[in-house]
PDB file of C-alpha atoms in Angstrom:
ATOM      1  CA  UNK A  20     189.308  71.867 -94.349  1.00  0.00           C
ATOM      2  CA  UNK A  21     191.473  74.609 -95.898  1.00  0.00           C
ATOM      3  CA  UNK A  22     190.234  75.542 -99.404  1.00  0.00           C
ATOM      4  CA  UNK A  23     193.786  76.044-100.561  1.00  0.00           C
ATOM      5  CA  UNK A  24     195.838  73.259 -99.439  1.00  0.00           C
ATOM      6  CA  UNK A  25     192.968  70.859 -98.080  1.00  0.00           C
ATOM      7  CA  UNK A  26     194.672  70.316 -94.729  1.00  0.00           C
ATOM      8  CA  UNK A  27     192.345  69.871 -91.838  1.00  0.00           C
ATOM      9  CA  UNK A  28     192.045  72.962 -89.679  1.00  0.00           C
ATOM     10  CA  UNK A  29     189.771  74.132 -86.833  1.00  0.00           C
ATOM     11  CA  UNK A  30     186.605  76.283 -87.227  1.00  0.00           C
ATOM     12  CA  UNK A  31     188.441  78.918 -85.393  1.00  0.00           C
ATOM     13  CA  UNK A  32     191.307  79.415 -87.814  1.00  0.00           C
ATOM     14  CA  UNK A  33     191.255  82.541 -89.784  1.00  0.00           C
ATOM     15  CA  UNK A  34     194.677  81.774 -91.408  1.00  0.00           C
ATOM     16  CA  UNK A  35     195.626  78.126 -92.462  1.00  0.00           C
ATOM     17  CA  UNK A  36     198.690  77.100 -90.274  1.00  0.00           C
ATOM     18  CA  UNK A  37     199.918  74.860 -93.050  1.00  0.00           C
ATOM     19  CA  UNK A  38     199.722  77.082 -96.121  1.00  0.00           C
ATOM     20  CA  UNK A  39     199.442  80.559 -94.436  1.00  0.00           C
ATOM     21  CA  UNK A  40     196.426  81.557 -96.629  1.00  0.00           C
ATOM     22  CA  UNK A  41     193.583  83.455 -95.229  1.00  0.00           C
ATOM     23  CA  UNK A  42     190.438  81.162 -94.860  1.00  0.00           C
ATOM     24  CA  UNK A  43     187.272  82.820 -95.971  1.00  0.00           C
ATOM     25  CA  UNK A  44     183.983  82.516 -94.108  1.00  0.00           C
ATOM     26  CA  UNK A  45     182.319  79.168 -94.045  1.00  0.00           C
ATOM     27  CA  UNK A  46     179.281  78.518 -96.140  1.00  0.00           C
ATOM     28  CA  UNK A  47     177.040  78.617 -93.067  1.00  0.00           C
ATOM     29  CA  UNK A  48     178.316  82.047 -91.995  1.00  0.00           C
ATOM     30  CA  UNK A  49     177.602  83.400 -95.496  1.00  0.00           C
ATOM     31  CA  UNK A  50     174.070  82.058 -95.376  1.00  0.00           C
ATOM     32  CA  UNK A  51     173.194  82.991 -91.986  1.00  0.00           C
ATOM     33  CA  UNK A  52     175.937  85.099 -90.338  1.00  0.00           C
ATOM     34  CA  UNK A  53     174.255  86.014 -86.943  1.00  0.00           C
ATOM     35  CA  UNK A  54     173.706  83.913 -83.782  1.00  0.00           C
ATOM     36  CA  UNK A  55     170.120  83.189 -82.744  1.00  0.00           C
ATOM     37  CA  UNK A  56     169.142  85.423 -79.859  1.00  0.00           C
ATOM     38  CA  UNK A  57     172.765  85.820 -79.103  1.00  0.00           C
ATOM     39  CA  UNK A  58     172.812  82.465 -77.464  1.00  0.00           C
ATOM     40  CA  UNK A  59     172.761  79.590 -80.150  1.00  0.00           C
ATOM     41  CA  UNK A  60     175.326  79.783 -82.970  1.00  0.00           C
ATOM     42  CA  UNK A  61     173.709  80.024 -86.403  1.00  0.00           C
ATOM     43  CA  UNK A  62     175.963  77.250 -87.473  1.00  0.00           C
ATOM     44  CA  UNK A  63     174.370  74.661 -85.050  1.00  0.00           C
ATOM     45  CA  UNK A  64     170.894  76.138 -84.688  1.00  0.00           C
ATOM     46  CA  UNK A  65     168.987  72.995 -85.844  1.00  0.00           C
ATOM     47  CA  UNK A  66     171.361  70.788 -84.042  1.00  0.00           C
ATOM     48  CA  UNK A  67     170.925  72.672 -80.711  1.00  0.00           C
ATOM     49  CA  UNK A  68     167.073  72.681 -81.130  1.00  0.00           C
ATOM     50  CA  UNK A  69     167.009  68.878 -81.602  1.00  0.00           C
ATOM     51  CA  UNK A  70     169.217  68.451 -78.528  1.00  0.00           C
ATOM     52  CA  UNK A  71     166.810  70.672 -76.364  1.00  0.00           C
ATOM     53  CA  UNK A  72     163.809  68.770 -77.557  1.00  0.00           C
ATOM     54  CA  UNK A  73     165.482  65.363 -76.643  1.00  0.00           C
ATOM     55  CA  UNK A  74     166.545  66.692 -73.232  1.00  0.00           C
ATOM     56  CA  UNK A  75     162.992  68.079 -72.609  1.00  0.00           C
ATOM     57  CA  UNK A  76     161.277  64.958 -73.417  1.00  0.00           C
ATOM     58  CA  UNK A  77     163.585  62.865 -71.462  1.00  0.00           C
ATOM     59  CA  UNK A  78     162.935  65.079 -68.374  1.00  0.00           C
ATOM     60  CA  UNK A  79     159.155  64.461 -69.050  1.00  0.00           C
ATOM     61  CA  UNK A  80     159.402  60.696 -69.312  1.00  0.00           C
ATOM     62  CA  UNK A  81     161.488  60.407 -66.203  1.00  0.00           C
ATOM     63  CA  UNK A  82     159.087  62.632 -64.432  1.00  0.00           C
ATOM     64  CA  UNK A  83     156.168  60.489 -65.498  1.00  0.00           C
ATOM     65  CA  UNK A  84     158.039  57.379 -64.455  1.00  0.00           C
ATOM     66  CA  UNK A  85     159.258  58.758 -61.162  1.00  0.00           C
ATOM     67  CA  UNK A  86     162.769  57.559 -61.347  1.00  0.00           C
ATOM     68  CA  UNK A  87     166.155  58.297 -63.110  1.00  0.00           C
ATOM     69  CA  UNK A  88     165.286  56.462 -66.237  1.00  0.00           C
ATOM     70  CA  UNK A  89     161.932  56.097 -68.186  1.00  0.00           C
ATOM     71  CA  UNK A  90     160.174  52.859 -68.105  1.00  0.00           C
ATOM     72  CA  UNK A  91     158.464  51.037 -71.122  1.00  0.00           C
ATOM     73  CA  UNK A  92     154.984  52.478 -70.359  1.00  0.00           C
ATOM     74  CA  UNK A  93     156.331  56.071 -70.278  1.00  0.00           C
ATOM     75  CA  UNK A  94     158.052  55.672 -73.480  1.00  0.00           C
ATOM     76  CA  UNK A  95     155.042  54.183 -75.117  1.00  0.00           C
ATOM     77  CA  UNK A  96     152.960  57.058 -73.907  1.00  0.00           C
ATOM     78  CA  UNK A  97     155.354  59.638 -75.316  1.00  0.00           C
ATOM     79  CA  UNK A  98     155.414  58.014 -78.652  1.00  0.00           C
ATOM     80  CA  UNK A  99     157.943  55.136 -78.875  1.00  0.00           C
ATOM     81  CA  UNK A 100     157.921  52.884 -81.814  1.00  0.00           C
ATOM     82  CA  UNK A 101     155.448  50.289 -80.546  1.00  0.00           C
ATOM     83  CA  UNK A 102     154.267  47.861 -83.217  1.00  0.00           C
ATOM     84  CA  UNK A 103     150.623  47.320 -81.872  1.00  0.00           C
ATOM     85  CA  UNK A 104     150.055  51.094 -81.707  1.00  0.00           C
ATOM     86  CA  UNK A 105     151.374  51.544 -85.284  1.00  0.00           C
ATOM     87  CA  UNK A 106     149.240  48.822 -86.572  1.00  0.00           C
ATOM     88  CA  UNK A 107     146.341  50.739 -84.993  1.00  0.00           C
ATOM     89  CA  UNK A 108     147.068  53.741 -87.172  1.00  0.00           C
ATOM     90  CA  UNK A 109     149.615  55.795 -85.052  1.00  0.00           C
ATOM     91  CA  UNK A 110     152.061  56.419 -87.730  1.00  0.00           C
ATOM     92  CA  UNK A 111     153.347  59.628 -86.113  1.00  0.00           C
ATOM     93  CA  UNK A 112     155.419  57.333 -83.741  1.00  0.00           C
ATOM     94  CA  UNK A 113     157.910  56.893 -86.545  1.00  0.00           C
ATOM     95  CA  UNK A 114     158.795  60.539 -85.885  1.00  0.00           C
ATOM     96  CA  UNK A 115     158.316  60.903 -82.086  1.00  0.00           C
ATOM     97  CA  UNK A 116     160.474  57.768 -81.245  1.00  0.00           C
ATOM     98  CA  UNK A 117     163.525  59.570 -82.718  1.00  0.00           C
ATOM     99  CA  UNK A 118     163.231  62.197 -79.951  1.00  0.00           C
ATOM    100  CA  UNK A 119     163.031  59.770 -76.913  1.00  0.00           C
ATOM    101  CA  UNK A 120     165.685  57.937 -75.008  1.00  0.00           C
ATOM    102  CA  UNK A 121     165.733  54.892 -72.811  1.00  0.00           C
ATOM    103  CA  UNK A 122     168.362  55.930 -70.307  1.00  0.00           C
ATOM    104  CA  UNK A 123     171.046  58.364 -69.010  1.00  0.00           C
ATOM    105  CA  UNK A 124     173.827  56.680 -70.993  1.00  0.00           C
ATOM    106  CA  UNK A 125     171.614  56.464 -74.082  1.00  0.00           C
ATOM    107  CA  UNK A 126     170.758  60.146 -74.338  1.00  0.00           C
ATOM    108  CA  UNK A 127     174.308  61.242 -73.375  1.00  0.00           C
ATOM    109  CA  UNK A 128     175.801  59.045 -76.121  1.00  0.00           C
ATOM    110  CA  UNK A 129     173.427  60.293 -78.683  1.00  0.00           C
ATOM    111  CA  UNK A 130     173.763  63.947 -77.648  1.00  0.00           C
ATOM    112  CA  UNK A 131     177.540  63.787 -77.790  1.00  0.00           C
ATOM    113  CA  UNK A 132     177.478  62.455 -81.307  1.00  0.00           C
ATOM    114  CA  UNK A 133     174.776  64.628 -82.473  1.00  0.00           C
ATOM    115  CA  UNK A 134     176.335  67.829 -81.180  1.00  0.00           C
ATOM    116  CA  UNK A 135     179.386  67.188 -83.180  1.00  0.00           C
ATOM    117  CA  UNK A 136     178.149  65.303 -86.301  1.00  0.00           C
ATOM    118  CA  UNK A 137     175.009  67.586 -86.484  1.00  0.00           C
ATOM    119  CA  UNK A 138     176.940  70.787 -86.573  1.00  0.00           C
ATOM    120  CA  UNK A 139     179.113  69.480 -89.484  1.00  0.00           C
ATOM    121  CA  UNK A 140     176.098  68.401 -91.530  1.00  0.00           C
ATOM    122  CA  UNK A 141     174.326  71.639 -90.753  1.00  0.00           C
ATOM    123  CA  UNK A 142     177.436  73.693 -91.944  1.00  0.00           C
ATOM    124  CA  UNK A 143     177.878  71.902 -95.115  1.00  0.00           C
ATOM    125  CA  UNK A 144     174.392  71.136 -96.203  1.00  0.00           C
ATOM    126  CA  UNK A 145     172.659  74.168 -94.666  1.00  0.00           C
ATOM    127  CA  UNK A 146     169.676  74.215 -92.151  1.00  0.00           C
ATOM    128  CA  UNK A 147     166.917  73.550 -94.656  1.00  0.00           C
ATOM    129  CA  UNK A 148     168.621  70.349 -95.915  1.00  0.00           C
ATOM    130  CA  UNK A 149     169.674  69.238 -92.511  1.00  0.00           C
ATOM    131  CA  UNK A 150     165.992  69.329 -91.371  1.00  0.00           C
ATOM    132  CA  UNK A 151     164.705  67.238 -94.318  1.00  0.00           C
ATOM    133  CA  UNK A 152     167.725  64.796 -93.865  1.00  0.00           C
ATOM    134  CA  UNK A 153     167.135  64.286 -90.144  1.00  0.00           C
ATOM    135  CA  UNK A 154     163.460  63.786 -90.577  1.00  0.00           C
ATOM    136  CA  UNK A 155     163.452  61.373 -93.342  1.00  0.00           C
ATOM    137  CA  UNK A 156     166.303  59.453 -91.766  1.00  0.00           C
ATOM    138  CA  UNK A 157     164.357  59.267 -88.539  1.00  0.00           C
ATOM    139  CA  UNK A 158     161.084  58.009 -90.300  1.00  0.00           C
ATOM    140  CA  UNK A 159     163.216  55.590 -92.470  1.00  0.00           C
ATOM    141  CA  UNK A 160     164.980  54.236 -89.665  1.00  0.00           C
ATOM    142  CA  UNK A 161     162.047  53.406 -87.465  1.00  0.00           C
ATOM    143  CA  UNK A 162     160.088  52.175 -90.497  1.00  0.00           C
ATOM    144  CA  UNK A 163     162.879  49.590 -91.177  1.00  0.00           C
ATOM    145  CA  UNK A 164     162.903  48.787 -87.381  1.00  0.00           C
ATOM    146  CA  UNK A 165     159.103  48.289 -87.426  1.00  0.00           C
ATOM    147  CA  UNK A 166     159.457  45.967 -90.373  1.00  0.00           C
ATOM    148  CA  UNK A 167     162.326  44.071 -88.860  1.00  0.00           C
ATOM    149  CA  UNK A 168     161.185  43.588 -85.185  1.00  0.00           C
ATOM    150  CA  UNK A 169     158.189  44.143 -82.926  1.00  0.00           C
ATOM    151  CA  UNK A 170     160.406  45.306 -79.983  1.00  0.00           C
ATOM    152  CA  UNK A 171     159.901  48.638 -78.438  1.00  0.00           C
ATOM    153  CA  UNK A 172     162.512  51.164 -80.011  1.00  0.00           C
ATOM    154  CA  UNK A 173     163.498  54.722 -79.161  1.00  0.00           C
ATOM    155  CA  UNK A 174     166.459  57.043 -79.910  1.00  0.00           C
ATOM    156  CA  UNK A 175     168.043  59.858 -81.998  1.00  0.00           C
ATOM    157  CA  UNK A 176     170.567  57.292 -83.439  1.00  0.00           C
ATOM    158  CA  UNK A 177     168.339  56.786 -86.490  1.00  0.00           C
ATOM    159  CA  UNK A 178     168.554  60.261 -87.505  1.00  0.00           C
ATOM    160  CA  UNK A 179     172.284  60.306 -86.422  1.00  0.00           C
ATOM    161  CA  UNK A 180     173.013  57.553 -88.810  1.00  0.00           C
ATOM    162  CA  UNK A 181     170.974  59.551 -91.365  1.00  0.00           C
ATOM    163  CA  UNK A 182     173.664  62.352 -90.879  1.00  0.00           C
ATOM    164  CA  UNK A 183     176.548  59.751 -91.251  1.00  0.00           C
ATOM    165  CA  UNK A 184     174.784  58.812 -94.617  1.00  0.00           C
ATOM    166  CA  UNK A 185     174.719  62.395 -95.468  1.00  0.00           C
ATOM    167  CA  UNK A 186     178.391  62.744 -95.007  1.00  0.00           C
ATOM    168  CA  UNK A 187     179.082  59.619 -97.075  1.00  0.00           C
ATOM    169  CA  UNK A 188     176.821  61.054 -99.920  1.00  0.00           C
ATOM    170  CA  UNK A 189     178.927  64.273 -99.753  1.00  0.00           C
ATOM    171  CA  UNK A 190     182.113  62.182-100.171  1.00  0.00           C
ATOM    172  CA  UNK A 191     180.485  60.354-103.092  1.00  0.00           C
ATOM    173  CA  UNK A 192     179.626  63.400-104.815  1.00  0.00           C
ATOM    174  CA  UNK A 193     183.088  65.190-104.029  1.00  0.00           C
ATOM    175  CA  UNK A 194     185.826  64.480-106.622  1.00  0.00           C
ATOM    176  CA  UNK A 195     189.448  63.298-105.887  1.00  0.00           C
ATOM    177  CA  UNK A 196     191.209  62.616-102.790  1.00  0.00           C
ATOM    178  CA  UNK A 197     189.114  64.851-100.677  1.00  0.00           C
ATOM    179  CA  UNK A 198     185.835  62.825-101.474  1.00  0.00           C
ATOM    180  CA  UNK A 199     187.704  59.486-101.067  1.00  0.00           C
ATOM    181  CA  UNK A 200     189.021  60.477 -97.665  1.00  0.00           C
ATOM    182  CA  UNK A 201     185.790  62.080 -96.590  1.00  0.00           C
ATOM    183  CA  UNK A 202     183.761  58.956 -97.638  1.00  0.00           C
ATOM    184  CA  UNK A 203     186.295  56.563 -95.947  1.00  0.00           C
ATOM    185  CA  UNK A 204     186.111  58.418 -92.769  1.00  0.00           C
ATOM    186  CA  UNK A 205     182.515  58.230 -92.328  1.00  0.00           C
ATOM    187  CA  UNK A 206     182.057  54.738 -93.553  1.00  0.00           C
ATOM    188  CA  UNK A 207     184.486  53.771 -90.882  1.00  0.00           C
ATOM    189  CA  UNK A 208     182.366  55.490 -88.327  1.00  0.00           C
ATOM    190  CA  UNK A 209     179.179  53.707 -89.707  1.00  0.00           C
ATOM    191  CA  UNK A 210     180.788  50.370 -89.474  1.00  0.00           C
ATOM    192  CA  UNK A 211     181.886  50.878 -85.895  1.00  0.00           C
ATOM    193  CA  UNK A 212     178.321  51.974 -85.049  1.00  0.00           C
ATOM    194  CA  UNK A 213     176.863  48.764 -86.671  1.00  0.00           C
ATOM    195  CA  UNK A 214     179.660  46.665 -84.817  1.00  0.00           C
ATOM    196  CA  UNK A 215     178.573  47.966 -81.412  1.00  0.00           C
ATOM    197  CA  UNK A 216     174.950  46.946 -82.278  1.00  0.00           C
ATOM    198  CA  UNK A 217     176.264  43.448 -82.611  1.00  0.00           C
ATOM    199  CA  UNK A 218     177.651  43.418 -78.909  1.00  0.00           C
ATOM    200  CA  UNK A 219     175.477  41.212 -76.550  1.00  0.00           C
ATOM    201  CA  UNK A 220     173.442  42.925 -73.949  1.00  0.00           C
ATOM    202  CA  UNK A 221     173.303  46.401 -75.471  1.00  0.00           C
ATOM    203  CA  UNK A 222     169.907  46.200 -77.006  1.00  0.00           C
ATOM    204  CA  UNK A 223     170.879  48.359 -80.038  1.00  0.00           C
ATOM    205  CA  UNK A 224     168.497  48.662 -82.939  1.00  0.00           C
ATOM    206  CA  UNK A 225     170.654  48.051 -85.879  1.00  0.00           C
ATOM    207  CA  UNK A 226     167.592  47.945 -88.257  1.00  0.00           C
ATOM    208  CA  UNK A 227     166.855  51.548 -87.384  1.00  0.00           C
ATOM    209  CA  UNK A 228     170.456  52.448 -87.792  1.00  0.00           C
ATOM    210  CA  UNK A 229     170.454  50.799 -91.421  1.00  0.00           C
ATOM    211  CA  UNK A 230     167.222  52.402 -92.198  1.00  0.00           C
ATOM    212  CA  UNK A 231     168.326  55.817 -91.153  1.00  0.00           C
ATOM    213  CA  UNK A 232     171.823  55.578 -92.858  1.00  0.00           C
ATOM    214  CA  UNK A 233     170.145  54.555 -96.252  1.00  0.00           C
ATOM    215  CA  UNK A 234     167.574  57.375 -95.919  1.00  0.00           C
ATOM    216  CA  UNK A 235     169.856  59.993 -95.053  1.00  0.00           C
ATOM    217  CA  UNK A 236     172.295  58.974 -97.786  1.00  0.00           C
ATOM    218  CA  UNK A 237     169.509  59.095-100.399  1.00  0.00           C
ATOM    219  CA  UNK A 238     168.157  62.518 -99.581  1.00  0.00           C
ATOM    220  CA  UNK A 239     171.771  63.985 -99.189  1.00  0.00           C
ATOM    221  CA  UNK A 240     172.937  62.462-102.495  1.00  0.00           C
ATOM    222  CA  UNK A 241     169.900  64.079-104.237  1.00  0.00           C
ATOM    223  CA  UNK A 242     170.154  67.311-102.401  1.00  0.00           C
ATOM    224  CA  UNK A 243     173.787  68.125-102.678  1.00  0.00           C
ATOM    225  CA  UNK A 244     175.186  71.104-100.918  1.00  0.00           C
ATOM    226  CA  UNK A 245     173.582  74.626-101.127  1.00  0.00           C
ATOM    227  CA  UNK A 246     174.439  76.785-104.178  1.00  0.00           C
ATOM    228  CA  UNK A 247     174.331  80.571-103.489  1.00  0.00           C
ATOM    229  CA  UNK A 248     173.537  81.361-106.981  1.00  0.00           C
ATOM    230  CA  UNK A 249     170.643  78.915-107.426  1.00  0.00           C
ATOM    231  CA  UNK A 250     167.895  80.652-105.502  1.00  0.00           C
ATOM    232  CA  UNK A 251     165.101  78.575-106.972  1.00  0.00           C
ATOM    233  CA  UNK A 252     166.528  75.339-105.547  1.00  0.00           C
ATOM    234  CA  UNK A 253     167.343  76.824-102.221  1.00  0.00           C
ATOM    235  CA  UNK A 254     163.628  78.064-102.023  1.00  0.00           C
ATOM    236  CA  UNK A 255     162.393  74.640-102.738  1.00  0.00           C
ATOM    237  CA  UNK A 256     164.617  73.038 -99.933  1.00  0.00           C
ATOM    238  CA  UNK A 257     163.208  75.696 -97.641  1.00  0.00           C
ATOM    239  CA  UNK A 258     159.755  74.827 -98.443  1.00  0.00           C
ATOM    240  CA  UNK A 259     160.464  71.192 -97.837  1.00  0.00           C
ATOM    241  CA  UNK A 260     162.048  71.973 -94.579  1.00  0.00           C
ATOM    242  CA  UNK A 261     158.952  73.959 -93.641  1.00  0.00           C
ATOM    243  CA  UNK A 262     156.832  70.916 -94.377  1.00  0.00           C
ATOM    244  CA  UNK A 263     159.163  68.705 -92.402  1.00  0.00           C
ATOM    245  CA  UNK A 264     158.712  70.946 -89.456  1.00  0.00           C
ATOM    246  CA  UNK A 265     154.985  71.026 -89.840  1.00  0.00           C
ATOM    247  CA  UNK A 266     154.778  67.212 -89.938  1.00  0.00           C
ATOM    248  CA  UNK A 267     156.994  66.944 -86.945  1.00  0.00           C
ATOM    249  CA  UNK A 268     154.743  69.453 -84.980  1.00  0.00           C
ATOM    250  CA  UNK A 269     151.748  67.472 -85.969  1.00  0.00           C
ATOM    251  CA  UNK A 270     153.307  64.261 -84.660  1.00  0.00           C
ATOM    252  CA  UNK A 271     154.003  65.989 -81.470  1.00  0.00           C
ATOM    253  CA  UNK A 272     150.280  67.236 -81.228  1.00  0.00           C
ATOM    254  CA  UNK A 273     149.116  63.673 -81.766  1.00  0.00           C
ATOM    255  CA  UNK A 274     151.416  62.507 -79.012  1.00  0.00           C
ATOM    256  CA  UNK A 275     150.132  65.150 -76.631  1.00  0.00           C
ATOM    257  CA  UNK A 276     146.536  64.235 -77.426  1.00  0.00           C
ATOM    258  CA  UNK A 277     147.505  60.603 -76.744  1.00  0.00           C
ATOM    259  CA  UNK A 278     148.951  61.564 -73.513  1.00  0.00           C
ATOM    260  CA  UNK A 279     145.803  63.485 -72.458  1.00  0.00           C
ATOM    261  CA  UNK A 280     143.651  60.527 -73.186  1.00  0.00           C
ATOM    262  CA  UNK A 281     145.899  58.220 -71.086  1.00  0.00           C
TER     263      UNK A 281
END
């Protein structure tokens, strides 16, 4: 969005085509201007990393299954939300379930949305807040699913709905017509997502979506967007992001140990 006339423009525009004012560097470019290893844009580093993990785990689950789509036993082995295992103390499944997918269409749809929406959240909130929002939304989503149903559940959509919640929170915190338009746009997308979950035969976990949306909204509303002058607050969010990464790595290590025992 052009900072001068508030018109929607592309990320490649250096001069606004509507008001002809020069558009300054985006917030993400001021915080981390260089690409990672010349391959992954800094503006979507976390998003790209999540996508790579999702694809890698999908390949591993179908390799274990021996087909084109993973079966239930493979998903359980790799850390799906599986109520009997969670009741036995395997809490880490609330995290690992968010990186697994049940079929080709499932992972393609989630990857498409995550690639677009994740980059927007990462640009506006920064990498540290993005990590915390996504992890908390994933845990909150699958915890809500665990409370609602004993059905097996996997997918990035809990975290994705958390990103939707973050954009709605940004709209709530932003004044005037900009905030109202932003909020309305993403509320509509959340409604569309929940409506799809009501269609028969799709087996969509709306409880995970609702839990993810609420968790992402809460974290983002508290967090706000990065302030270049408030270094203490930014350091705190980096510490929280580091803890989030550590917890996620620990969850994957628990999953790996479970696989070895199986």
